[in-house]
Short mmCIF file of C-alpha atoms and ligand atoms in Angstrom, two decimals:
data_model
loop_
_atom_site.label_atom_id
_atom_site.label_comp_id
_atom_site.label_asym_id
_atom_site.label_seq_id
_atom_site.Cartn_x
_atom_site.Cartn_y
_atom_site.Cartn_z
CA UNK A 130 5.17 7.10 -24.46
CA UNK A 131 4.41 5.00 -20.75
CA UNK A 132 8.00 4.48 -19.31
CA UNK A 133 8.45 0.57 -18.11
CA UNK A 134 8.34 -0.08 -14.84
CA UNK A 135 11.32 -0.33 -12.84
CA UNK A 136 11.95 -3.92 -11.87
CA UNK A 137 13.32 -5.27 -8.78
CA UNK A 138 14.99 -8.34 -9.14
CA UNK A 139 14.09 -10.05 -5.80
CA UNK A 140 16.36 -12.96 -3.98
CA UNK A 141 14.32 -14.88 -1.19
CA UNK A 142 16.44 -15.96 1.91
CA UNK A 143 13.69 -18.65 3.70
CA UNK A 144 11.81 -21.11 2.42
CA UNK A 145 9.20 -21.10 4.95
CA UNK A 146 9.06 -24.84 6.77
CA UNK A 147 5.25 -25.25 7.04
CA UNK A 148 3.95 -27.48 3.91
CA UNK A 149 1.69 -25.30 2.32
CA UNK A 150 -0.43 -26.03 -0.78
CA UNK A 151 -3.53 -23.65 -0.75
CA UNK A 152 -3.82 -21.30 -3.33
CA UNK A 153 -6.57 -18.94 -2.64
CA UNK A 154 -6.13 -15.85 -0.11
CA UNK A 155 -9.11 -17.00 1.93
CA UNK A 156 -8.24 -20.39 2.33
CA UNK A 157 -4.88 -18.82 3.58
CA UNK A 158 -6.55 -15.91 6.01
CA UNK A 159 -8.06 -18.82 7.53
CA UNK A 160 -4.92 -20.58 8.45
CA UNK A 161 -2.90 -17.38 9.09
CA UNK A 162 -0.13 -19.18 11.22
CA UNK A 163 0.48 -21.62 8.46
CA UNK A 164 1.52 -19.37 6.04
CA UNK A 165 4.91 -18.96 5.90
CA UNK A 166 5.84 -15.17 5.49
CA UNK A 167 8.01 -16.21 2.22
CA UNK A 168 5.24 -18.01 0.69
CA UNK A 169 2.61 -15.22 1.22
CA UNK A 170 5.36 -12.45 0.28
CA UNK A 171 6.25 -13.81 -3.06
CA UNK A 172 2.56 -14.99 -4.13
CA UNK A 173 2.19 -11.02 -3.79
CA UNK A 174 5.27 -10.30 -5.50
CA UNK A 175 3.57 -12.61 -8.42
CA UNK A 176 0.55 -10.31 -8.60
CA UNK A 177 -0.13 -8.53 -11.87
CA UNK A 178 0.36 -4.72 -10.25
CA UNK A 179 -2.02 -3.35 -12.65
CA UNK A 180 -4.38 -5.33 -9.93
CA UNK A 181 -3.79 -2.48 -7.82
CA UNK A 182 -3.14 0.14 -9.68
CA UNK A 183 0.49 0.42 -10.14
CA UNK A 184 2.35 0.16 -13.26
CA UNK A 185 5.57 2.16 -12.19
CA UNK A 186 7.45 -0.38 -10.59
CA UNK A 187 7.29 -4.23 -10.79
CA UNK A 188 8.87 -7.39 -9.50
CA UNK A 189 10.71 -10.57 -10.26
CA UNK A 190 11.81 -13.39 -8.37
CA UNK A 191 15.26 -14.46 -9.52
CA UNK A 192 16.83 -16.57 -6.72
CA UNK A 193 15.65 -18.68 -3.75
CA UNK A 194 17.75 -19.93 -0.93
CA UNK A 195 17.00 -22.36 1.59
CA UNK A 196 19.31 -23.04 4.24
CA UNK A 197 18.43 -26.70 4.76
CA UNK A 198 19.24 -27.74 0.96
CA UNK A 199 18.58 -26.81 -2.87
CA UNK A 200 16.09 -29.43 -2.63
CA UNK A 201 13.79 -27.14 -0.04
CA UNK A 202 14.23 -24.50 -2.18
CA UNK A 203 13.31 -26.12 -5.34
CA UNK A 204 9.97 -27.28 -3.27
CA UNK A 205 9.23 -23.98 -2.42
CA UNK A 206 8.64 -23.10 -6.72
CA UNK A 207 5.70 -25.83 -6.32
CA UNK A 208 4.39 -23.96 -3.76
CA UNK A 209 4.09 -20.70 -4.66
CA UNK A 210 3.80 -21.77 -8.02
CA UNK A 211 6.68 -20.16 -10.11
CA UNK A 212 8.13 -22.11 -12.90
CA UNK A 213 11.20 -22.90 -12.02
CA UNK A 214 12.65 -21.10 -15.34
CA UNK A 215 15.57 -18.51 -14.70
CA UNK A 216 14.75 -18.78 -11.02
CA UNK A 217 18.44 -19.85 -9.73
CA UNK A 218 18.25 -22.32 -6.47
CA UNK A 219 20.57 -22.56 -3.69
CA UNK A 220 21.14 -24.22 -0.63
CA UNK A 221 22.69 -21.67 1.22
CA UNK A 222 22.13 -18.34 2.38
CA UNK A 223 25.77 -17.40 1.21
CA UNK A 224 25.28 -18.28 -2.24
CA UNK A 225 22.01 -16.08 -2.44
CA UNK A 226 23.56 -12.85 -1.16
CA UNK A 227 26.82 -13.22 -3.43
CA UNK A 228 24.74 -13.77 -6.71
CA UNK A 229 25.03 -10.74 -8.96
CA UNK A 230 21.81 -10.94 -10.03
CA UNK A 231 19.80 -10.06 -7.15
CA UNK A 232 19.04 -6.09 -6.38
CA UNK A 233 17.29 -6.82 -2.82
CA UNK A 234 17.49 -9.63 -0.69
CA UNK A 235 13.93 -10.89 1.15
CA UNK A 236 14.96 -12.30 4.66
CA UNK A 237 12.44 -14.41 6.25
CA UNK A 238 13.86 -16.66 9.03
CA UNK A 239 12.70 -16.51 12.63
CA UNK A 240 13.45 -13.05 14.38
CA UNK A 241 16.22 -14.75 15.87
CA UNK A 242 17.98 -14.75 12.63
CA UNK A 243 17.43 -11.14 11.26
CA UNK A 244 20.45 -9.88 13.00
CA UNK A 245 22.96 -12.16 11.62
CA UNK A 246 21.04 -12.73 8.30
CA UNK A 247 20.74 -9.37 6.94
CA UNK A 248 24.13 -8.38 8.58
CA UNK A 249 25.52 -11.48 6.11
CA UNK A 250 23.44 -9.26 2.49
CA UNK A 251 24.58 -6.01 3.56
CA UNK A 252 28.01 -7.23 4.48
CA UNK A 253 27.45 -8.74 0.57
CA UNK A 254 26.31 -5.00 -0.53
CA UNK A 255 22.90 -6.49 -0.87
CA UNK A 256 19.56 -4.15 -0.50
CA UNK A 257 17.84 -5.68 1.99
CA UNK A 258 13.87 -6.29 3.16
CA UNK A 259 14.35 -8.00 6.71
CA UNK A 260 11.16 -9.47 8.02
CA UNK A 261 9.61 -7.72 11.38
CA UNK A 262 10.28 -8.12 14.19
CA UNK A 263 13.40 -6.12 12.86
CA UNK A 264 16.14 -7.91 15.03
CA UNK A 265 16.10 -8.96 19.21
CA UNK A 266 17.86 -5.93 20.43
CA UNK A 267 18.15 -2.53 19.82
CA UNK A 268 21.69 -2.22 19.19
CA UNK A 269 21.81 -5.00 16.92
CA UNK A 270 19.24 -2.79 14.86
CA UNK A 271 21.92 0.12 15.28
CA UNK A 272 24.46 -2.06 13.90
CA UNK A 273 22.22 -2.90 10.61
CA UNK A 274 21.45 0.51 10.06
CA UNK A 275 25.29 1.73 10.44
CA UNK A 276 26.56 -1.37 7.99
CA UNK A 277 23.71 -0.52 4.85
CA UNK A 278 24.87 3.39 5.83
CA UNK A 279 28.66 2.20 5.45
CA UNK A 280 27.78 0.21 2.50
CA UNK A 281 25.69 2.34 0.53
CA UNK A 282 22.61 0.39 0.19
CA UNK A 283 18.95 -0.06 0.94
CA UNK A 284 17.44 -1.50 4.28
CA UNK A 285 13.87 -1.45 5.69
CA UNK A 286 11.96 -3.62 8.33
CA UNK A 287 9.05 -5.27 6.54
CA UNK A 288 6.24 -3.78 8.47
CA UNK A 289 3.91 -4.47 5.83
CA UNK A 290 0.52 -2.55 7.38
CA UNK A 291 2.65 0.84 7.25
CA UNK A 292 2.41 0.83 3.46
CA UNK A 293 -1.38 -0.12 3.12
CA UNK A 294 -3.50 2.70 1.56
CA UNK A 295 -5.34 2.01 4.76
CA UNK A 296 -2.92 3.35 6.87
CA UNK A 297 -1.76 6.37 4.43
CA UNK A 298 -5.70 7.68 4.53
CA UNK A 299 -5.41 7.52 8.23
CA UNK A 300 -2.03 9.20 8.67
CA UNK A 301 -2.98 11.62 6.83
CA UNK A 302 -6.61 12.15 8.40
CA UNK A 303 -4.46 12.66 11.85
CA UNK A 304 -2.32 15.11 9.74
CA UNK A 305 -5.28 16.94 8.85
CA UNK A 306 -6.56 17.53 12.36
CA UNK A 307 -9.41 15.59 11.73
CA UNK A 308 -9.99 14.52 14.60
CA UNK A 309 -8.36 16.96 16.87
CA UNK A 310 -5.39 17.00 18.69
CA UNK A 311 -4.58 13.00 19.41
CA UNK A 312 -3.84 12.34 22.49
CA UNK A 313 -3.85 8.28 22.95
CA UNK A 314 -3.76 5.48 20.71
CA UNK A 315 -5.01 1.63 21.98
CA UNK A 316 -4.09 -1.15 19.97
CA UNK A 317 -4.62 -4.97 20.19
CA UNK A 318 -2.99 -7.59 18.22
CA UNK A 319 -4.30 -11.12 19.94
CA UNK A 320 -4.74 -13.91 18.56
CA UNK A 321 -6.62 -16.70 20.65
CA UNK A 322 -4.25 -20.14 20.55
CA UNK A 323 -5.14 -21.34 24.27
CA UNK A 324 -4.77 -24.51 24.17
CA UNK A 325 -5.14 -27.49 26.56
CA UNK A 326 -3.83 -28.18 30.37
CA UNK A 327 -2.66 -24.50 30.20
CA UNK A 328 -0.64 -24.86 27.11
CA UNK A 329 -1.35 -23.29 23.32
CA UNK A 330 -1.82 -24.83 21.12
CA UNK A 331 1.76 -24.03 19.44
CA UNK A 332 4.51 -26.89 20.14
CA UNK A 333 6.75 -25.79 22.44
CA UNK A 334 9.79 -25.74 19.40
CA UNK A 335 7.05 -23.67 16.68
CA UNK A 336 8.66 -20.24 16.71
CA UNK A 337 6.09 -18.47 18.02
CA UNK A 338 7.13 -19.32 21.51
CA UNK A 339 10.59 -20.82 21.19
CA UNK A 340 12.87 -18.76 22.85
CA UNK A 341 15.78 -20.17 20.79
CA UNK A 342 14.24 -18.53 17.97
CA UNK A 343 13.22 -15.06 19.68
CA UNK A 344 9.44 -16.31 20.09
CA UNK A 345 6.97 -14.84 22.21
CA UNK A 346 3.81 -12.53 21.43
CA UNK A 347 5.44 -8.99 21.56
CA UNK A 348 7.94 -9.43 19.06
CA UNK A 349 5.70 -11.17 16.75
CA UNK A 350 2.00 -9.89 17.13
CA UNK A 351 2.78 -6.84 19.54
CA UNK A 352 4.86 -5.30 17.31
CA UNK A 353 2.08 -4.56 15.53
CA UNK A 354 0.35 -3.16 18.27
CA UNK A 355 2.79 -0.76 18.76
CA UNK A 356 2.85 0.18 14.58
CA UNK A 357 -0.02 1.74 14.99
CA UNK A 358 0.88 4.04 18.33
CA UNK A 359 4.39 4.99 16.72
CA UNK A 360 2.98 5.87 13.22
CA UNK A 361 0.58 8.30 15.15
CA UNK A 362 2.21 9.57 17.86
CA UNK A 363 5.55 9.46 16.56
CA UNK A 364 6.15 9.36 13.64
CA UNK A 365 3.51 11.99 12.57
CA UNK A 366 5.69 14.45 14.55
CA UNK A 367 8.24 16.95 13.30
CA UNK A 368 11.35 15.68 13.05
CA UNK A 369 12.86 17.88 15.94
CA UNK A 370 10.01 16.83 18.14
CA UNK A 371 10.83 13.53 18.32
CA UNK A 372 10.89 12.26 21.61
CA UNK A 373 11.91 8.85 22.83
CA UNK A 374 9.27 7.33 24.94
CA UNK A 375 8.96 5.89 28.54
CA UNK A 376 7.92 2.39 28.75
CA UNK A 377 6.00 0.60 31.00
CA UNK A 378 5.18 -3.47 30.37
CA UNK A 379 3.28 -6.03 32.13
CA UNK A 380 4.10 -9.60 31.09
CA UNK A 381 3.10 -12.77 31.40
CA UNK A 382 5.38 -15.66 30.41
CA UNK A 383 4.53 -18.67 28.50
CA UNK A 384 6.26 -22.41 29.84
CA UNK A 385 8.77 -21.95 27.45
CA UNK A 386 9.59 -18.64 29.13
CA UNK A 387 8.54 -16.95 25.62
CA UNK A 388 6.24 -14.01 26.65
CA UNK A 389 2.66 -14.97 26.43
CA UNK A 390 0.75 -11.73 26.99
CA UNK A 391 2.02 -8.53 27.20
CA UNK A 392 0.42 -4.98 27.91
CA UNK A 393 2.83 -2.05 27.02
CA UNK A 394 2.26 1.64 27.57
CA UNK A 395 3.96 4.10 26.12
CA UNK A 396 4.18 7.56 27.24
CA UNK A 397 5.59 10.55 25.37
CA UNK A 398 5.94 13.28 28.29
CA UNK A 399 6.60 16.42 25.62
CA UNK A 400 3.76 15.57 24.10
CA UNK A 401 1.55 14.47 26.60
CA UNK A 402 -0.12 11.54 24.65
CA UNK A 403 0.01 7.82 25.22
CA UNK A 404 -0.54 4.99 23.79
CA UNK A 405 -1.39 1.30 25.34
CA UNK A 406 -0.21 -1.78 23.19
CA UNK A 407 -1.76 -5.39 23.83
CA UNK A 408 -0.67 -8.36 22.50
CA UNK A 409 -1.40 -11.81 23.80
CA UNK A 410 -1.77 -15.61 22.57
CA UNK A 411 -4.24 -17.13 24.75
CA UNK A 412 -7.47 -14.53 24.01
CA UNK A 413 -8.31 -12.63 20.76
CA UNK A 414 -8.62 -9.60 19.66
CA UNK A 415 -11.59 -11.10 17.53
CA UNK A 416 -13.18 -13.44 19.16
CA UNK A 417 -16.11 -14.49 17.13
CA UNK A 418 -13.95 -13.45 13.39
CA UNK A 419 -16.24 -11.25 12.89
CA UNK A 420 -15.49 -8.02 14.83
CA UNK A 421 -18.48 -8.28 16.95
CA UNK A 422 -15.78 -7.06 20.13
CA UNK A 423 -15.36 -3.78 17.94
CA UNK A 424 -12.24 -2.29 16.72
CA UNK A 425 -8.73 -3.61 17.08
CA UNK A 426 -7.08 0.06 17.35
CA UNK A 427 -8.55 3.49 18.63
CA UNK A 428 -6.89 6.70 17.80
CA UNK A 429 -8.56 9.31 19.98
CA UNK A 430 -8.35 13.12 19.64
CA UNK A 431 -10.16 15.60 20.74
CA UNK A 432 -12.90 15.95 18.20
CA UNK A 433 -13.22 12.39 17.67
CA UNK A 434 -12.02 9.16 17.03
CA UNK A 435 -10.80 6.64 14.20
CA UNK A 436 -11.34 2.99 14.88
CA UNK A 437 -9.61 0.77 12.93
CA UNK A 438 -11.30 -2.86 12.71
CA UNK A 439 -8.55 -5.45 13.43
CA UNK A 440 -6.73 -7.91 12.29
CA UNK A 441 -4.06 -4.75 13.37
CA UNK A 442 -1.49 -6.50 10.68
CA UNK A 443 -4.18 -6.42 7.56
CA UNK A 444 -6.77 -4.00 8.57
CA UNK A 445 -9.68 -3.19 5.77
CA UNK A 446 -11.86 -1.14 7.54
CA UNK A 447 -12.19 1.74 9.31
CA UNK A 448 -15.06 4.24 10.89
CA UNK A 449 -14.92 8.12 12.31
CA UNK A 450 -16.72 8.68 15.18
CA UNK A 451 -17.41 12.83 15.77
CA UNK A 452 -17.72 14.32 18.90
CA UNK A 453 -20.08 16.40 17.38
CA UNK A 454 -21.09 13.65 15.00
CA UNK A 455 -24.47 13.36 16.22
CA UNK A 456 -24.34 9.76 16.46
CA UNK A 457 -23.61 9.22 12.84
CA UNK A 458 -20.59 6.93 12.10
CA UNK A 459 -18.22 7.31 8.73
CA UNK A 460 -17.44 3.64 7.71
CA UNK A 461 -14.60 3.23 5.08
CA UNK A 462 -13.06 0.25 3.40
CA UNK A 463 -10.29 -0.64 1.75
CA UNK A 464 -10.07 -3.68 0.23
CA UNK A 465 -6.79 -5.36 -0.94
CA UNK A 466 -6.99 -5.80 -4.40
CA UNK A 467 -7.18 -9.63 -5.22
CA UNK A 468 -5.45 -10.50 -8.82
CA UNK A 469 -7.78 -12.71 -10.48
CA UNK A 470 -5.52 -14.81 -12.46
CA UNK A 471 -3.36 -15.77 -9.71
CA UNK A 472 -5.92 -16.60 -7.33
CA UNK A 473 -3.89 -13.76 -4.77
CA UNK A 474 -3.56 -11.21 -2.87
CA UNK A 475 -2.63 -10.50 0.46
CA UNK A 476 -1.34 -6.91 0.37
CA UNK A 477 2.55 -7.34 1.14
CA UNK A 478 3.06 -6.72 -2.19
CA UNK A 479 2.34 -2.17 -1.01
CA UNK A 480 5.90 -2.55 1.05
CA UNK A 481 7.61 -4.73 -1.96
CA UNK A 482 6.46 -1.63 -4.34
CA UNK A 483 7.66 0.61 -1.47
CA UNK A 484 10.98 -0.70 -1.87
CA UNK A 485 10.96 -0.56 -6.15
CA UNK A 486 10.46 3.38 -5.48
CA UNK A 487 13.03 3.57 -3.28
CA UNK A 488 15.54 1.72 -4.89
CA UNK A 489 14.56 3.37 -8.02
CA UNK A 490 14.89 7.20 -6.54
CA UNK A 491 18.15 6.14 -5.02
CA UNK A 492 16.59 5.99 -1.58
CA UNK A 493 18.48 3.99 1.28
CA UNK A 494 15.52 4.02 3.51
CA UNK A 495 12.00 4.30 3.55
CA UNK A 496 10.82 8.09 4.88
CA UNK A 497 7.59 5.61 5.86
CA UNK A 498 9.69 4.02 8.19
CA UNK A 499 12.39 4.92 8.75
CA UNK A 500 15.65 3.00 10.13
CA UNK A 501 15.68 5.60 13.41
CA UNK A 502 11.76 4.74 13.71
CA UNK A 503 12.60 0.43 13.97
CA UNK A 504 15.72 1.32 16.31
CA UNK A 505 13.25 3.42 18.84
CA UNK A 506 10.78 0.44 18.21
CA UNK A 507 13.19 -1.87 19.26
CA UNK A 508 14.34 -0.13 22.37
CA UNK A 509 10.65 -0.20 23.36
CA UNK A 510 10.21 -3.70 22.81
CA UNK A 511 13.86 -4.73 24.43
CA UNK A 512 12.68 -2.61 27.54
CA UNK A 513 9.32 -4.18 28.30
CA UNK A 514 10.93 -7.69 27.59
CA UNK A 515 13.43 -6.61 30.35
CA UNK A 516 10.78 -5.65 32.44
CA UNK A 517 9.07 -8.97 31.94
CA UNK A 518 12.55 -10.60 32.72
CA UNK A 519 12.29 -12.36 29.31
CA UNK A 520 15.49 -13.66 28.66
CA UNK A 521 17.42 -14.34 24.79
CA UNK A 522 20.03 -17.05 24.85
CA UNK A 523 23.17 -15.00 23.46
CA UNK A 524 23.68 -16.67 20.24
CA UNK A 525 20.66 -15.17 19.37
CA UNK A 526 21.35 -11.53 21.22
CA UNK A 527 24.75 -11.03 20.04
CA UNK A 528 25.45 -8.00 18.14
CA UNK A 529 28.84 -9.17 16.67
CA UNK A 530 28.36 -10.89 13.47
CA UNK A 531 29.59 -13.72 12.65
CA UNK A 532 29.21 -15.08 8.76
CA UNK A 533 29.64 -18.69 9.86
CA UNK A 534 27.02 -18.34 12.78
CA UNK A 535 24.61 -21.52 12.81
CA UNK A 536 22.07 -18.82 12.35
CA UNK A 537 23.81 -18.36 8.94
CA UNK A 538 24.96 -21.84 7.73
CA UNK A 539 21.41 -23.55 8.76
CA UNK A 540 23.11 -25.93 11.22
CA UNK A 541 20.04 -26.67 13.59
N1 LIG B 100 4.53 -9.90 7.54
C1 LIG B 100 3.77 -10.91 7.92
O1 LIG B 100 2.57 -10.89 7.85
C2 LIG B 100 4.39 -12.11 8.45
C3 LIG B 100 5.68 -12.03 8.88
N2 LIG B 100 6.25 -13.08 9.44
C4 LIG B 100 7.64 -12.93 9.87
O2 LIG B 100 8.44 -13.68 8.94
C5 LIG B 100 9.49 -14.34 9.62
C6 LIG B 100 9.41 -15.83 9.37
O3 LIG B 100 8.19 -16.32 9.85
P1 LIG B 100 7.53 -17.62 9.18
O4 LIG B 100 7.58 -17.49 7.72
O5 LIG B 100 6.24 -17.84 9.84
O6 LIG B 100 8.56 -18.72 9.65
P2 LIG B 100 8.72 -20.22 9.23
O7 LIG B 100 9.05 -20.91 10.47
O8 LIG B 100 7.58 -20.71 8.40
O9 LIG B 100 9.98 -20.19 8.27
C7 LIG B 100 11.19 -19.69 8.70
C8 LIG B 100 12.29 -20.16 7.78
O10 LIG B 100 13.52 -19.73 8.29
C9 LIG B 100 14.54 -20.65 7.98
N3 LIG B 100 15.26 -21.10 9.16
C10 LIG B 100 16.59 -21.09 9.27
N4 LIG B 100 16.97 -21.57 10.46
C11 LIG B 100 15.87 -21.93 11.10
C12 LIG B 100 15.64 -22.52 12.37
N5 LIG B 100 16.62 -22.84 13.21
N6 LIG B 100 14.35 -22.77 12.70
C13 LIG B 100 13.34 -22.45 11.88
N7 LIG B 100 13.53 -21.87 10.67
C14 LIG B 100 14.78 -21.63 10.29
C15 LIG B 100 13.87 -21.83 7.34
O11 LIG B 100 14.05 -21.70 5.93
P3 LIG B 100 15.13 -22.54 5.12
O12 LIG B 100 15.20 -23.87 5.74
O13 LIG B 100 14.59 -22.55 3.77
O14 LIG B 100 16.43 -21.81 5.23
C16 LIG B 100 12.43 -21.65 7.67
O15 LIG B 100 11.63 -22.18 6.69
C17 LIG B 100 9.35 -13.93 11.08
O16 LIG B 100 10.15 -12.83 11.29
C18 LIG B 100 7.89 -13.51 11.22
O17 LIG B 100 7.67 -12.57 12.23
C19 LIG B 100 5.60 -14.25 9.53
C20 LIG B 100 4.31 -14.40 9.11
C21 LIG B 100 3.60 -13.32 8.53
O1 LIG B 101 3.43 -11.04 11.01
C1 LIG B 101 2.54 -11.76 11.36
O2 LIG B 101 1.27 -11.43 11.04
C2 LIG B 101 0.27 -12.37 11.12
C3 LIG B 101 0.45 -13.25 12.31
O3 LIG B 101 -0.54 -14.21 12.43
C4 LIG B 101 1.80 -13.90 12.23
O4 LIG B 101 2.01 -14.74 13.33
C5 LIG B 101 2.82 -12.83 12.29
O5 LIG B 101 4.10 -13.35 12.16
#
């Protein structure tokens, strides 16, 4: 007899502010930056998984909190279209990670946030799924992972690309030595938002480039850049291999002192590979949409190469070029599965399944990526802001936490 599925009984810290009615996933690829993470993250959680093949684990969607009021959250139902049936609403963070009914907590504020909001669910004895970019600094990462270690429970950055069948096939083409020995990995994650007079075309308050809220292109579009070098050159090594890497940024800073564009390489000496990460708002990775500028990520070894076409964050295609390939290219594709009744599908729902297994093994990370893995990210990122002289205000950089924080009450 087919076990059931093991359920995860989800509670959603962020409402996501951007009024969003669109149903479809292509009317919301088009409009990327007005999708709210939360929205698109529990319209996936709402897809049948039979959609895509899985029918061990499942989710539901039992609480939502929204920091400004009940209200907010309530709105939020209408827009992702849940029936507001046995879905509890609160207007506060705290109410959310003390309700009994909730195995993992969903947090989806502004970077600036993470820190102090998934420090408040652990604190709780919550599981926790905290939104990338992980946290601002490095040690405030340290002190996540040490409170779900002291507490017993779950914790994972929601890097949502690691845990697309995509990415698996490529890993373990690497693995394989399909392509030789790798030796350097170049990845882009742009997205074009040049605006007039010099500005983009983001208000100066939108997260994206509000320093207040830990804004700026490498924390939110570079970190993706740099998925893709550390889940080949690092995290594809053996354990006792692992080497921390040098860093080396170039940045350019927005008005708003929020990094603009930002080049990062970096080096593992023991290893000898390297790997280039570019991230910027004012050009694109894909100029035209349509991938006429070729790949978004190259992973080059010695008998060839894998190009991944971008966007780096939901890749769905990707080609081996041979050295010895006599000009002949291997295209693959992976689509994400769409679910047909629900109009949906944007492929979060891989790291939200991810997290079922784990917390149904007992698990208290994810061996995909894994808590050291975001803490070495993190360092890398913290460096080549440093090195950019991008500066945090303190509320925000903090590694002490504070329950009644304005980053935990809501007060704006
Ligand atoms: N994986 C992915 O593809 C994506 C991930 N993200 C990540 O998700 C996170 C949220 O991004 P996104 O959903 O675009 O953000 P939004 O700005 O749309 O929503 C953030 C939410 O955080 C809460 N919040 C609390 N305090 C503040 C504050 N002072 N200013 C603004 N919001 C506040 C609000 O919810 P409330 O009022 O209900 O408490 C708000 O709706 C980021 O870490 C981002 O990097 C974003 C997009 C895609
Ligand atoms: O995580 C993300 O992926 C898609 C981007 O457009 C968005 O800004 C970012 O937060």
């Amino acid at each position: 007899m087919a076990q059931s599925p093991h359920t995860v009984r989800w509670g959603i810290l962020a409402t996501g502010f951007i009024a969003q009615s669109e149903s479809t996933t292509t009317r919301l690829l088009t409009q990327w930056h007005a999708a709210a993470a939360t929205t698109v993250f529990v319209r996936d959680l709402l897809c049948n998984p039979a959609t895509r093949d899985v029918t061990d684990v499942a989710h539901k969607v039992v609480a939502v909190a929204s920091s400004r009021s009940k209200e907010s959250a309530a709105g939020f139902l209408d827009k992702v279209n849940l029936a507001p049936e046995g879905v509890k609403l609160y207007g506060s963070y705290d109410e959310l990670v003390n309700d009994p009914d909730v195995d993992c907590v969903y947090v989806a504020t502004p970077h600036s946030h993470h820190f102090q909001n998934a420090m408040l669910a652990l604190q709780a004895g919550k599981n926790v799924l905290c939104e990338k970019a992980f946290t601002v600094t490095a040690s405030q990462a340290k002190k996540l992972a040490a409170a779900a270690k002291e507490k017993n429970v779950f914790l994972m950055e929601a890097v949502w690309t690691r845990y697309f069948p995509l990415s698996i096939k490529i890993r373990e083409l690497v693995k394989s030595g399909a392509i030789g020995t790798v030796y350097r990995v170049i990845a882009d994650n742009s997205v074009g938002s040049d605006g007039p007079d010099g500005s983009l075309t983001f208000a100066d308050e939108h997260r994206m480039v509000n320093v207040d809220l830990a804004g700026g292109a490498l924390l939110d579009l570079g970190i993706y850049s740099l998925t893709w070098l550390f889940q080949i050159l690092y995290h594809l090594q053996p354990e006792a291999e692992k080497e921390t890497p040098q860093t080396l940024a170039a940045i350019q800073q927005y008005k708003t002192g929020a990094d603009e564009s930002t080049s990062v390489i970096v080096s593992f000496p023991g290893h000898k590979t390297q790997g280039i990460a570019l991230t910027s708002l004012r050009v694109a990775t894909n100029t035209d949409g349509k991938n006429s500028g070729g790949p978004a990520i190259k992973i080059q070894g010695t008998l060839g190469e894998i190009q991944v076409m971008g966007p780096a964050y939901r890749p769905t295609q990707y080609k081996i070029v041979k050295k010895d390939g006599d000009g002949q290219v291997e295209v693959v594709d992976c689509p994400i599965p769409v679910d047909r009744e629900r109009r949906f599908g944007m492929g979060m729902f891989w790291e939200a399944d991810e997290v079922a297994r784990c917390l149904r093994d007992g698990k208290k990370e994810s061996a995909t990526l894994p808590l050291s893995e975001s803490i070495v990210i993190m360092e890398v990122m913290e460096e080549a802001l440093k090195q950019g002289s991008v500066k945090y205000p303190d509320v925000i950089t903090t590694d002490v936490f504070d329950p009644k924080s304005p980053l935990n009450t809501g007060a704006r």
